Coordinates of C-alpha atoms in Angstrom, one line a residue:
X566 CA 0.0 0.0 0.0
X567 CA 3.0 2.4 0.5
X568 CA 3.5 2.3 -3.4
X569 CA 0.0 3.7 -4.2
X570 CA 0.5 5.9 -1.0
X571 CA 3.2 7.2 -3.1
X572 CA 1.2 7.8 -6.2
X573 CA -1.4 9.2 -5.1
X574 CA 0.7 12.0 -2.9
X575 CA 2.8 12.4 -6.0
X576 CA 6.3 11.0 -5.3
X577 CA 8.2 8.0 -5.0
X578 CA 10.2 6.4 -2.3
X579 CA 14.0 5.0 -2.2
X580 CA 15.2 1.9 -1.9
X581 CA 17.2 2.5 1.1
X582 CA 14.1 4.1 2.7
X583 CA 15.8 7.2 2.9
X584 CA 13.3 9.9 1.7
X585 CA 11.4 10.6 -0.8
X586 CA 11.3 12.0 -4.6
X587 CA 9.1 13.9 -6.8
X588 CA 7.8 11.5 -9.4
X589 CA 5.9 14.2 -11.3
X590 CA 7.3 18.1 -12.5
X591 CA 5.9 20.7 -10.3
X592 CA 2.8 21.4 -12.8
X593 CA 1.4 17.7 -12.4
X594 CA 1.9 18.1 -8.8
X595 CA -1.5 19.1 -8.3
X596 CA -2.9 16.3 -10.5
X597 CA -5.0 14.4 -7.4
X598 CA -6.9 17.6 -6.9
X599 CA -7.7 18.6 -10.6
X600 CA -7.2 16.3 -13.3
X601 CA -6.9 17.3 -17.0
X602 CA -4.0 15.6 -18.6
X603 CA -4.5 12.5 -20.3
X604 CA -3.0 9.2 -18.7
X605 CA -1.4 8.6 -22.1
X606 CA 0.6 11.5 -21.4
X607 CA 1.9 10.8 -17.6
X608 CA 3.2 7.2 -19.3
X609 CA 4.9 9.1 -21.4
X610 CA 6.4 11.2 -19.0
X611 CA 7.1 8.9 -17.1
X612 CA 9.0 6.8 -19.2
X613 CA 10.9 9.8 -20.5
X614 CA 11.9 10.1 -16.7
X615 CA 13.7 6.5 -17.0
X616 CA 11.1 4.7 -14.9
X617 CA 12.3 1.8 -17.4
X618 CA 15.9 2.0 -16.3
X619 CA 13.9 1.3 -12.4
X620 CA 11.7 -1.6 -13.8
X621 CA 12.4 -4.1 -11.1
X622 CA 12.7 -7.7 -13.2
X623 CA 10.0 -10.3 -12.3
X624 CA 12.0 -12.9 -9.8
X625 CA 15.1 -10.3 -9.4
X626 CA 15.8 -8.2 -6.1
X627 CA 13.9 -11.0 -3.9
X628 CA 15.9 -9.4 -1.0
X629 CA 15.0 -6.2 -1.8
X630 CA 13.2 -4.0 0.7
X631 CA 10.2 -2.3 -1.3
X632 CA 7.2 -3.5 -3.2
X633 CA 7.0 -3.9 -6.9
X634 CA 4.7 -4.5 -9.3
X635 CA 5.5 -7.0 -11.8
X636 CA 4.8 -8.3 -15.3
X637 CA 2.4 -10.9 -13.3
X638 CA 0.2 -8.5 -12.3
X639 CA -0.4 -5.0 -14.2
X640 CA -0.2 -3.7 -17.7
X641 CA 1.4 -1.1 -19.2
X642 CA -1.4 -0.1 -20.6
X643 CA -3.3 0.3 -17.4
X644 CA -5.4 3.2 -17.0
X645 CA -7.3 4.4 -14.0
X646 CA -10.9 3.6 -14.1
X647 CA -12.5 7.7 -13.5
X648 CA -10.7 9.6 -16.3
X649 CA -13.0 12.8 -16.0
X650 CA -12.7 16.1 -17.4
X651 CA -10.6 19.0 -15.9
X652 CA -12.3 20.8 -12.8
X653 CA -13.2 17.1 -11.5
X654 CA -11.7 15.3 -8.9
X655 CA -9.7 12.0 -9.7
X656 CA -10.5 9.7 -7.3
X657 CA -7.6 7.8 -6.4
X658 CA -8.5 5.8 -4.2
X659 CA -10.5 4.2 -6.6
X660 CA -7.3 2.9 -8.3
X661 CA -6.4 -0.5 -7.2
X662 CA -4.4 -3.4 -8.1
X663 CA -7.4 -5.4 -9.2
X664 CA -8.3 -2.8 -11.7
X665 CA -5.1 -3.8 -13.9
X666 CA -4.0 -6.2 -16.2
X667 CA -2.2 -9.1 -15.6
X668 CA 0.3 -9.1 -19.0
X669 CA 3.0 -6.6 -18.8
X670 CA 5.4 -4.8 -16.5
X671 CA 5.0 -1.1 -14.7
X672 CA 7.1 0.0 -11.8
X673 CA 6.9 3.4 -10.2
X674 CA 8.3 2.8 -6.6
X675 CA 12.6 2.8 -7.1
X676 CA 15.8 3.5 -5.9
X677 CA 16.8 6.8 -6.8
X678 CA 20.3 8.8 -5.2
X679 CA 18.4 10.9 -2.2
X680 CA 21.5 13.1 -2.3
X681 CA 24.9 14.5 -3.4
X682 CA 26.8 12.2 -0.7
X683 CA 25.6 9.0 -2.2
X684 CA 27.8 8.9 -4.8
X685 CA 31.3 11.4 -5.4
X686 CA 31.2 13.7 -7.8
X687 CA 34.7 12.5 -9.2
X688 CA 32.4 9.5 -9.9
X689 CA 29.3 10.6 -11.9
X690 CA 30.2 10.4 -15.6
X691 CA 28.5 10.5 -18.6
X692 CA 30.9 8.5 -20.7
X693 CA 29.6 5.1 -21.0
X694 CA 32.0 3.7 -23.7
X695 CA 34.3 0.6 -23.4
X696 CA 38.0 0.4 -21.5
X697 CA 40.4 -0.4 -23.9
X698 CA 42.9 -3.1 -22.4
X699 CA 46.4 -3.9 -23.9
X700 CA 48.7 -7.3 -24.3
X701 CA 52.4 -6.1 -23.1
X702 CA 54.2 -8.7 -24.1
X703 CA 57.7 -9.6 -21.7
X704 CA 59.2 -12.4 -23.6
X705 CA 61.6 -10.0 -25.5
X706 CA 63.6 -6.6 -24.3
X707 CA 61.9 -4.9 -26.7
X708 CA 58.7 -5.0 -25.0
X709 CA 55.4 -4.5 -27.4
X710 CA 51.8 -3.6 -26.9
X711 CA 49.2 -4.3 -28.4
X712 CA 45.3 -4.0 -28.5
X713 CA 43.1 -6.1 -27.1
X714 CA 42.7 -9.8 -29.6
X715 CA 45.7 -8.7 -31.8
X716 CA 47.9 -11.6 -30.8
X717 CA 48.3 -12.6 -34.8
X718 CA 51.1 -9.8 -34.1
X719 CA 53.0 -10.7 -31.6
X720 CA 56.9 -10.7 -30.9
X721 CA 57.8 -14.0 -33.3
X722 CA 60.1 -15.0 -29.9
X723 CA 57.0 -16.0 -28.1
X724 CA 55.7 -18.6 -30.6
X725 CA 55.4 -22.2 -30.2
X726 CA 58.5 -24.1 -30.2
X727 CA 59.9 -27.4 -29.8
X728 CA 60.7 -28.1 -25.9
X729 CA 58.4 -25.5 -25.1
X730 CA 55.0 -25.6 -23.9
X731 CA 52.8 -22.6 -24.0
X732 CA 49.4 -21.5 -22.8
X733 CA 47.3 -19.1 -20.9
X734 CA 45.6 -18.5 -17.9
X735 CA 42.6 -16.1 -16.7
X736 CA 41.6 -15.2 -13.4
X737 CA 37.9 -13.6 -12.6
X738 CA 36.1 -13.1 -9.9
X739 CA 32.7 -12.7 -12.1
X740 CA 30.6 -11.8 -9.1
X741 CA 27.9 -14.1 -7.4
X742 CA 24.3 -12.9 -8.3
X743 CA 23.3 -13.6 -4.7
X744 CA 26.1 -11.9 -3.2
X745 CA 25.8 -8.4 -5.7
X746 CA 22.1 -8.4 -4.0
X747 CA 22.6 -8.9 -0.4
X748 CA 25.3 -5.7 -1.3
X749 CA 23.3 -3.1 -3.3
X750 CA 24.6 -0.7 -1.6
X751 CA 27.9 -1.4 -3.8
X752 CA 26.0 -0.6 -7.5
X753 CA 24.0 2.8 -6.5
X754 CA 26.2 3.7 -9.9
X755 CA 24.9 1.7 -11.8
X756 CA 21.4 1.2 -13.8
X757 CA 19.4 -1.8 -12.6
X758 CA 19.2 -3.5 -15.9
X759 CA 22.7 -4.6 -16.4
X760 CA 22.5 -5.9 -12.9
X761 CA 20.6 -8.4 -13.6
X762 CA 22.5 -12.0 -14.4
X763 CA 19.8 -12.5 -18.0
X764 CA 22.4 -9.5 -18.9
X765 CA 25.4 -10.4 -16.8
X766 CA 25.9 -13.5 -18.1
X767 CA 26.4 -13.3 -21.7
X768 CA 28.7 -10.4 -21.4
X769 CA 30.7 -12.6 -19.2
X770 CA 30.5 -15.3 -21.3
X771 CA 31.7 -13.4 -24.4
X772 CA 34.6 -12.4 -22.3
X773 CA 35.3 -16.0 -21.6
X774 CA 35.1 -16.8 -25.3
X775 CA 37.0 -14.2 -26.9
X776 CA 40.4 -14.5 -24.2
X777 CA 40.2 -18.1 -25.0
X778 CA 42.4 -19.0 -22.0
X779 CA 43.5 -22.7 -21.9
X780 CA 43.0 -22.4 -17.8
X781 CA 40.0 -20.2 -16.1
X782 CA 40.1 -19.9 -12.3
X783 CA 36.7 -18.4 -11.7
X784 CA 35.6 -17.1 -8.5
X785 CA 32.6 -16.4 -6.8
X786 CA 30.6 -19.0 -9.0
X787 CA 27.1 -19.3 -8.0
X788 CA 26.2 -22.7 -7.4
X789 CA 22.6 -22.8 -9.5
X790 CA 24.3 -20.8 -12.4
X791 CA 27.4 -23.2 -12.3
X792 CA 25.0 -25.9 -12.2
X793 CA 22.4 -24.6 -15.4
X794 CA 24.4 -22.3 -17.2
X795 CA 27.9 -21.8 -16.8
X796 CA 29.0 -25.3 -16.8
X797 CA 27.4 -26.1 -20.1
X798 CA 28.2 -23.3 -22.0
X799 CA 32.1 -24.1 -20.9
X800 CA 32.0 -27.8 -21.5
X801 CA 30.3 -26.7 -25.3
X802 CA 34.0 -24.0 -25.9
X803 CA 35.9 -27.6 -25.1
X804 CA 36.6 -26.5 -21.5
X805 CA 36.3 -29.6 -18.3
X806 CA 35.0 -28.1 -15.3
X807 CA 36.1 -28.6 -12.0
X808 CA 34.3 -27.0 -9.2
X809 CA 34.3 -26.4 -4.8
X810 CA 31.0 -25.0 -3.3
X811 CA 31.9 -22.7 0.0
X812 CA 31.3 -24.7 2.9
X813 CA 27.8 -23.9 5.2
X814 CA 24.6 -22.0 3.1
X815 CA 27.0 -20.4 1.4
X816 CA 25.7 -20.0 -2.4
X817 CA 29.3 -19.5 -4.6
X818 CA 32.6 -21.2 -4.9
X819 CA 35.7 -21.5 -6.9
X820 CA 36.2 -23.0 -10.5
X821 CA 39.2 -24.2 -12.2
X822 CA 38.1 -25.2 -15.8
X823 CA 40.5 -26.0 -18.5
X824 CA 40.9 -27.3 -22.1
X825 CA 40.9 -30.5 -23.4
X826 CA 43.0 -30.3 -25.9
X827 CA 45.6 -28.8 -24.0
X828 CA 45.6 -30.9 -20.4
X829 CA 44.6 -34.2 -18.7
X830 CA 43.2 -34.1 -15.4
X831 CA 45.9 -35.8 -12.6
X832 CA 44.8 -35.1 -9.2
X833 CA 41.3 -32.6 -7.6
X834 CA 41.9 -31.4 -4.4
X835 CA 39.5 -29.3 -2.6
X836 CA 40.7 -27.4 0.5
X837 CA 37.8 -26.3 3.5
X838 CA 39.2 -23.8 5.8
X839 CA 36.2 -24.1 7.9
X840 CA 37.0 -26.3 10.9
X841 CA 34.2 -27.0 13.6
X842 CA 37.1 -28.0 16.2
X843 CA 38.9 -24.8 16.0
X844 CA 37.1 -21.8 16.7
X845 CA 39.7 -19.1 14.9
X846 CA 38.5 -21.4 11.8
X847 CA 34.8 -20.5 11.6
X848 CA 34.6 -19.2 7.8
X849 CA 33.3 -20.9 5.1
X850 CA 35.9 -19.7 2.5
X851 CA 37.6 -22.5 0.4
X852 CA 40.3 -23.6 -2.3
X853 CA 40.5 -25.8 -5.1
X854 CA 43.6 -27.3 -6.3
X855 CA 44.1 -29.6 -9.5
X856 CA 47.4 -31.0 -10.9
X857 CA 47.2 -31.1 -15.0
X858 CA 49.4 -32.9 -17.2
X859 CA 50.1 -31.2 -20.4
X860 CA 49.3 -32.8 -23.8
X861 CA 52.3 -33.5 -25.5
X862 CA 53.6 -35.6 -28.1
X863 CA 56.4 -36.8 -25.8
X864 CA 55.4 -39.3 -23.2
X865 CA 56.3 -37.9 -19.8
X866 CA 56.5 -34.1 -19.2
X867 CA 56.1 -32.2 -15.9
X868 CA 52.5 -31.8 -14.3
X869 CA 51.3 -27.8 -13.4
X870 CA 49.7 -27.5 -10.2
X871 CA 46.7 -24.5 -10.6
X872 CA 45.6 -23.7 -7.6
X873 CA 42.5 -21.1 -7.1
X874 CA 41.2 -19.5 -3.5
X875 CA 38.8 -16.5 -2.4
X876 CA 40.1 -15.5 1.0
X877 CA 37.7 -14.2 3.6
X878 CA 36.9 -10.5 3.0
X879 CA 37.1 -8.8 6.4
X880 CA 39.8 -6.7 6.8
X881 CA 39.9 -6.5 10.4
X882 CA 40.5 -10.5 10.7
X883 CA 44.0 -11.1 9.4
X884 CA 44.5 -13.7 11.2
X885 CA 41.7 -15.9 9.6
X886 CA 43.6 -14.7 6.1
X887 CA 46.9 -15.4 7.0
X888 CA 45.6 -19.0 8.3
X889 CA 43.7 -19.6 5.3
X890 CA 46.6 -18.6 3.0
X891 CA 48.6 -21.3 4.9
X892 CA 46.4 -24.2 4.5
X893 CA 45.9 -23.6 0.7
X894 CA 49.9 -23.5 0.3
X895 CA 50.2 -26.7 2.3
X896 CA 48.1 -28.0 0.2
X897 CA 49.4 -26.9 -2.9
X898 CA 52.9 -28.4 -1.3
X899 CA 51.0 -32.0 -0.5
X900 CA 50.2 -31.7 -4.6
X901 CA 52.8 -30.0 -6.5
X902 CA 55.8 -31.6 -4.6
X903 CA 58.1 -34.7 -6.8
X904 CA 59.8 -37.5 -5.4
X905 CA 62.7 -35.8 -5.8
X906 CA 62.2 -32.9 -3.0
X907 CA 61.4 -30.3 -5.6
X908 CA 58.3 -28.8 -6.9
X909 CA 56.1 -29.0 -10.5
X910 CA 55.9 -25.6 -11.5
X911 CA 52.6 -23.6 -9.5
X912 CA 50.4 -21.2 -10.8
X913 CA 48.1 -19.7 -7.3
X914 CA 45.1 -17.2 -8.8
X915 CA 42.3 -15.7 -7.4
X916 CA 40.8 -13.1 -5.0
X917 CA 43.2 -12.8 -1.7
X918 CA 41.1 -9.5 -0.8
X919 CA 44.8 -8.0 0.4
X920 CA 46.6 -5.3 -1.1
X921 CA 50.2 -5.0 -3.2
X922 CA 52.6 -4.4 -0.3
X923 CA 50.8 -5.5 2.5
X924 CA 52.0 -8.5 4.9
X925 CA 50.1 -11.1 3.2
X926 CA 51.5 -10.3 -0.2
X927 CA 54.6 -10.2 0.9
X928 CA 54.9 -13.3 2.1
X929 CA 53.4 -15.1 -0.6
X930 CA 55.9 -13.3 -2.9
X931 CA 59.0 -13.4 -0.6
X932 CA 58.4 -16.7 1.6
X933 CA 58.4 -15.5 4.9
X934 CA 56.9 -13.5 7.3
X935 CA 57.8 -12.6 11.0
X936 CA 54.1 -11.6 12.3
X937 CA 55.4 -10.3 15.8
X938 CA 54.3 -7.5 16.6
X939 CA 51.7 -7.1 14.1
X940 CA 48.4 -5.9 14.0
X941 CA 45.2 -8.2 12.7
X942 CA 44.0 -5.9 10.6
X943 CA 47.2 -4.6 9.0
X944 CA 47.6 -8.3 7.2
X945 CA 45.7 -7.4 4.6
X946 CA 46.5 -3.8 4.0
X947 CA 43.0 -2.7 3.8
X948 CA 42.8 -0.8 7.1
X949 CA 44.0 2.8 7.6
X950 CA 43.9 2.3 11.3
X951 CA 45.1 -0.1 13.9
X952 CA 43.3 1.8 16.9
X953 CA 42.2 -1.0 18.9
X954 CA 42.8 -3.5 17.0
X955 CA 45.0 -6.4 18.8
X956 CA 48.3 -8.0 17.9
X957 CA 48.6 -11.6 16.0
X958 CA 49.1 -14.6 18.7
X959 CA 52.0 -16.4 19.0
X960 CA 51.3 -19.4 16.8
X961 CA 48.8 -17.9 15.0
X962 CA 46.9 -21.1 14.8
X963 CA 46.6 -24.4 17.2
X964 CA 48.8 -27.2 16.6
X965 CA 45.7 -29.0 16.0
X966 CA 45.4 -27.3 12.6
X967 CA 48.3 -30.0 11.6
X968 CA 49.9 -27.3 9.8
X969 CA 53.5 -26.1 10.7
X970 CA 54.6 -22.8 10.3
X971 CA 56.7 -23.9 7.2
X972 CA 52.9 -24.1 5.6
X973 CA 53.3 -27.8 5.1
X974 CA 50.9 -30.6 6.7
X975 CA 52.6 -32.5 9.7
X976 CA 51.5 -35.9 9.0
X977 CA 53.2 -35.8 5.5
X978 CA 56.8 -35.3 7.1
X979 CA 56.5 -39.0 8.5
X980 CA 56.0 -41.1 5.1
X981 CA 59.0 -38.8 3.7
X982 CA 61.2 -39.1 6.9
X983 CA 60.6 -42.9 6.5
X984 CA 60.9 -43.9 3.2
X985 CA 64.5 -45.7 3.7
X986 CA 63.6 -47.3 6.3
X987 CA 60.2 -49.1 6.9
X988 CA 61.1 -50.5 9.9
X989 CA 61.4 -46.8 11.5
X990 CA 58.4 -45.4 11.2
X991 CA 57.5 -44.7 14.5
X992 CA 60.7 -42.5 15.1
X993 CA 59.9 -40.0 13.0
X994 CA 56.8 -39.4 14.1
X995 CA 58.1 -38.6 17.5
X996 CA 60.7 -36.0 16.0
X997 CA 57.9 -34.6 14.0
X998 CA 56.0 -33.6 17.1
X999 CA 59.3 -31.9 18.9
X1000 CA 59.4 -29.8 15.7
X1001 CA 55.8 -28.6 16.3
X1002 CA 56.6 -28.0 19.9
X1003 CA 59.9 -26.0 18.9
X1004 CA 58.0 -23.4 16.6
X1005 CA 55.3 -22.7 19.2
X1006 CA 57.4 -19.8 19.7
X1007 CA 58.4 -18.8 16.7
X1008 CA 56.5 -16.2 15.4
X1009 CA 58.0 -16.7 11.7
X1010 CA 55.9 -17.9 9.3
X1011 CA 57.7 -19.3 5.7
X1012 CA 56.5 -21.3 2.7
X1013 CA 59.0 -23.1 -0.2
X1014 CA 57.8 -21.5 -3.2
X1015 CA 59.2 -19.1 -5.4
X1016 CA 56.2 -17.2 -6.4
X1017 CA 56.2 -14.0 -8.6
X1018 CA 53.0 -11.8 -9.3
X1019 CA 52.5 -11.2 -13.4
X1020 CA 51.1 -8.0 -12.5
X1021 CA 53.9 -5.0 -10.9
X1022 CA 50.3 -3.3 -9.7
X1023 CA 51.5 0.2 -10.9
X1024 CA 51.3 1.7 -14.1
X1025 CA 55.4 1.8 -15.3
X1026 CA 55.1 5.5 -17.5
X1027 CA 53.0 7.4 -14.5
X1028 CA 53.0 5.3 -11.5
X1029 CA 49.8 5.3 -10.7
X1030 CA 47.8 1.9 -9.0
X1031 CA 46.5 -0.4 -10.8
X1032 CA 43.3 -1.8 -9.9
X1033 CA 41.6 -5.2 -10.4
X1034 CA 38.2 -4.2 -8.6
X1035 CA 35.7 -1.0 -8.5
X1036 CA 32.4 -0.2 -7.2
X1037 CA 30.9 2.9 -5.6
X1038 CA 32.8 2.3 -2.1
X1039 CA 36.7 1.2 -3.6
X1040 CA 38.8 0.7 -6.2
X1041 CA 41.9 -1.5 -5.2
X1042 CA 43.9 -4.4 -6.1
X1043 CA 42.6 -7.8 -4.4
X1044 CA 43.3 -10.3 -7.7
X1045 CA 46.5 -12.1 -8.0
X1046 CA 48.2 -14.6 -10.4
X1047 CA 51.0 -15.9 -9.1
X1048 CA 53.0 -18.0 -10.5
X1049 CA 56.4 -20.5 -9.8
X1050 CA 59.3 -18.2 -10.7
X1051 CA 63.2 -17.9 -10.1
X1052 CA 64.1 -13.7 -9.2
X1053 CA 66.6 -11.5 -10.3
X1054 CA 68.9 -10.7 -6.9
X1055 CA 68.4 -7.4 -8.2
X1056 CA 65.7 -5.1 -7.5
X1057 CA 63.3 -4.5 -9.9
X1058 CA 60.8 -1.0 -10.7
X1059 CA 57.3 -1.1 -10.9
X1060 CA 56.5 -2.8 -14.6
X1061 CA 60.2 -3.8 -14.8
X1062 CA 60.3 -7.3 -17.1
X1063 CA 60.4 -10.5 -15.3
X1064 CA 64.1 -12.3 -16.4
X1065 CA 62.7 -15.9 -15.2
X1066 CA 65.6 -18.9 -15.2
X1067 CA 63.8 -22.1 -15.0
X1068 CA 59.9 -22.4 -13.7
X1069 CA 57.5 -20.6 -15.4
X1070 CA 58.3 -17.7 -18.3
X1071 CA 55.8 -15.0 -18.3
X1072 CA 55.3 -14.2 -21.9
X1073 CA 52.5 -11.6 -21.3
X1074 CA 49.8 -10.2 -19.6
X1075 CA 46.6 -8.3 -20.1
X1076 CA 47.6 -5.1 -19.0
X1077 CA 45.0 -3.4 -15.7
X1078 CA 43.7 -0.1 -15.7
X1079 CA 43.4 2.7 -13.2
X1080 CA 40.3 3.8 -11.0
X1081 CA 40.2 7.2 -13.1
X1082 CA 40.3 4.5 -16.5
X1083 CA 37.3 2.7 -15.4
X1084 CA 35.4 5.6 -13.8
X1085 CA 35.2 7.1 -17.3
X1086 CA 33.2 4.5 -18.4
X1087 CA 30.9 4.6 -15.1
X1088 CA 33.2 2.1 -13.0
X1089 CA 32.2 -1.7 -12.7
X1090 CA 29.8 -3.1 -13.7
X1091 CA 28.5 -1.8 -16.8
X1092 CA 27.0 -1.9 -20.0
X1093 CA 30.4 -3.9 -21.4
X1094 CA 32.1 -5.7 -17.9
X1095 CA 29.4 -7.5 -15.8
X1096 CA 31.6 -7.6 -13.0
X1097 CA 32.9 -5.6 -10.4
X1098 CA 36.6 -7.1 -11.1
X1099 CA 38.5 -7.1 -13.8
X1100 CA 39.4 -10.8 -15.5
X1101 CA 43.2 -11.1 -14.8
X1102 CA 45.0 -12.7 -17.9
X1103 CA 48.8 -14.2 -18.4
X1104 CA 50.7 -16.4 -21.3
X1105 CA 53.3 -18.7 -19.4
X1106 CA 56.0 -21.3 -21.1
X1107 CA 56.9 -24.5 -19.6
X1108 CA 60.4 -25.2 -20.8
X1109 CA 60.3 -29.3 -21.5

């Protein structure tokens, strides 16, 4: 009843429930005391107002906190039932629901911006074009760049060769439906239509198709989409899907999907971080980790581990982060390690909601990490403030995790201690243990990889951040893919090239933009990019 409340008084009300609007120029105002215009003409003024761009989509918004009328009850066409001539009252409370049609759509009651402060001015454009995003090829000093699907150009040193294995990897978080409507408050810059998934999807989709990655690591997968759409339209561009619902009622999870013709499937190995029996473990993030064999003509060449992860979000609980990060790289250790002590090469995507430079980040790229001392929520880099905010505990999880502070799983240290000697297989075991007690003290945290980021996260000719996510609260960098990587001793400027001996060889990436870039086109999502990331994309070689 508040919508025809609304009508009848001549304005509409906000989403939010934070005021009210006029619905009607100041001449119709007066309408509900004398009524002369015809109703023809209010629909047309009223869709010249946008009221199409508010239409609020039959089965979309369930969460959201207004009435609607949809295409299931009313027609466009509906008219009120006293149209009288001008000096005569409209009577509108005669004007109900059950006076309508039941075959099209009309929507009056929606969220417009009840003031100035709901969105910065630095952030209302009227550009709505499309971000132009370029290939900077690294596999040559003479680095090149070029436009977006131009690859028939590249730098002839990156092609195909004999003893080399090439292909290409995309990471996107492509944003849950479920989760971009418990969050509206996220979108107020955007129009509601290209929020909904009927339009999401195919952009994203199309996006998909024309990078043409041999590996996607998708996150934020809804688990009915996955299920009904995205699944099947993969497996029909020649993809296999592999997929890890969050833990709980969650409704999303991670995907790691890849090409047929270019790997075999080894090994699936999903990772909960939730863990009933340990209460600093109560978040239903997860991680997905596959070892692929690539196709070759050749019969044995070395397996890839692809591993993909969202981390928990809140920035104030860097402990649950750092925790999580350490389970998924023990993990990736159980999978990715040879009989011979050393590693297949590792490619780690996804979103690790932490920022270049912070703790976390540096201790995936550098290996260690010496937490003492250290705020929780200055892990991730996403707070401006440690005011009250304790210090990380001295282990920062229980020994009952099984996980030691080398990010590797206890129990695998006995088979591997044992090995040469079956008979002493209980010894072991016991020096395991006294390791677990020594590093209850330690407040050092390491892992054995040698990780490398494709991205340098600024922009090498200005400087300026690069971002991989932007709504109407942030723009920041929370998408990674790292990859297995030997470093240059010396130290390298922001967008410096990437000399790699052994590993992986970063041939190129898909170069980021900055917040200013993708505010021109009215920030994320839009009419173009149905997510509020950006898909991260990288060419590697495998030297055979």
């Amino acid at each position: 009843m508040e919508t025809w409340r609304c009508v009848r008084r001549g304005y509409g009300r906000c989403v939010a429930g934070r005021g009210r609007y006029s619905m009607f120029p100041h001449p119709l105002k007066s309408w509900g005391r004398d009524w002369s215009t015809p109703w023809e003409e209010l629909q047309r003024y009223c869709w010249n107002r946008h009221i199409s761009s508010c239409l609020r989509w039959p089965g979309h918004y369930s969460r959201a906190p207004y009435p609607y009328l949809s295409s299931r009850h009313f027609a466009l066409n509906c008219r009120p039932p006293l149209l009288v001539d001008s000096g005569t009252q409209f009577q509108f409370y005669n004007w109900r629901p059950d006076h309508l049609h039941n075959t099209s759509l009309f929507h009056l009651s929606s969220y417009v911006m009840s003031s100035d402060r709901d969105e910065p001015s630095s952030k209302r454009r009227k550009c709505h074009g499309t971000i132009k995003r370029n290939w900077e090829y690294l596999c040559s000093r003479k680095k090149e760049k070029l436009k977006d699907g131009e690859d028939e150009n590249a730098d002839p040193t990156c092609e195909d060769s004999e003893g080399k294995f090439d292909f290409s990897v995309m990471s996107y978080n492509i944003l849950s439906q479920d989760l971009l409507e418990d969050n509206s408050h996220l979108y107020r810059h955007c129009r509601r239509p290209v929020l909904h998934w009927s339009f999401r999807f195919p952009n994203i989709l199309k996006e998909i198709k024309h990078f043409d990655a041999d590996v996607l690591c998708l996150q934020e997968v809804q688990e009915d989409h996955y299920g009904t759409e995205i699944r099947p339209s993969l497996e029909s561009l020649g993809y296999h899907c592999e997929y890890k619902m969050k833990t709980g009622r969650k409704p999303d999870g991670c995907a790691i999907c890849f090409k047929h013709a270019k790997f075999s499937l080894v090994s699936v190995n999903p990772v909960e971080f939730c863990r009933r029996d340990i209460p600093l473990l109560d978040r239903d993030n997860i991680g997905l980790v596959l070892l692929l064999q690539p196709k070759l003509p050749r019969a044995a060449s070395p397996s890839i581990c692809v591993a993909n992860t969202h981390l928990l979000y809140n920035p104030r609980r860097g402990d649950i982060k750092l925790t999580q990060l350490a389970m998924l790289l023990a993990e990736i250790s159980s999978v990715a390690h040879r009989k011979d002590g050393s590693f297949c090469p590792i490619i780690m995507c996804g979103d690790f909601n932490s920022v270049p430079g912070s703790p976390l980040y540096s201790f995936i790229k550098e290996g260690k990490l010496n937490y003492e001392g250290l705020a929780i929520g200055k892990v991730s880099g996403q707070e401006q403030s440690s005011r009250g905010q304790r210090i990380l505990s001295i282990p920062i999880w229980p020994p009952d995790l099984g996980i030691s502070q080398s990010c590797v799983y206890e129990t695998q240290q006995v088979p591997r201690a044992g090995k040469t000697d079956s008979g002493l297989k209980e010894a072991p075991l016991e020096k395991a243990e006294v390791g677990v007690s020594a590093e209850k003290v330690s407040s050092h945290l390491q892992h054995h990889f040698s990780l490398s980021s494709v991205y340098s996260h600024y922009l090498p000719d200005t400087g300026l951040p690069e971002v991989t996510t932007c709504h109407s609260q942030s723009a920041i960098t929370v998408d990674y893919i790292f990859y297995s990587a030997e470093k240059e001793d010396a130290a390298r400027g922001p967008g410096a090239e990437v000399a790699l001996v052994g590993g992986l060889k970063l041939l190129a990436r898909l170069s980021l933009l900055t917040e200013q870039d993708l505010w021109t086109v009215n920030g994320l999502p839009n009419e173009h990019n149905s997510s509020d990331h950006l898909p991260l994309l990288a060419k590697f070689r495998l030297e055979l």
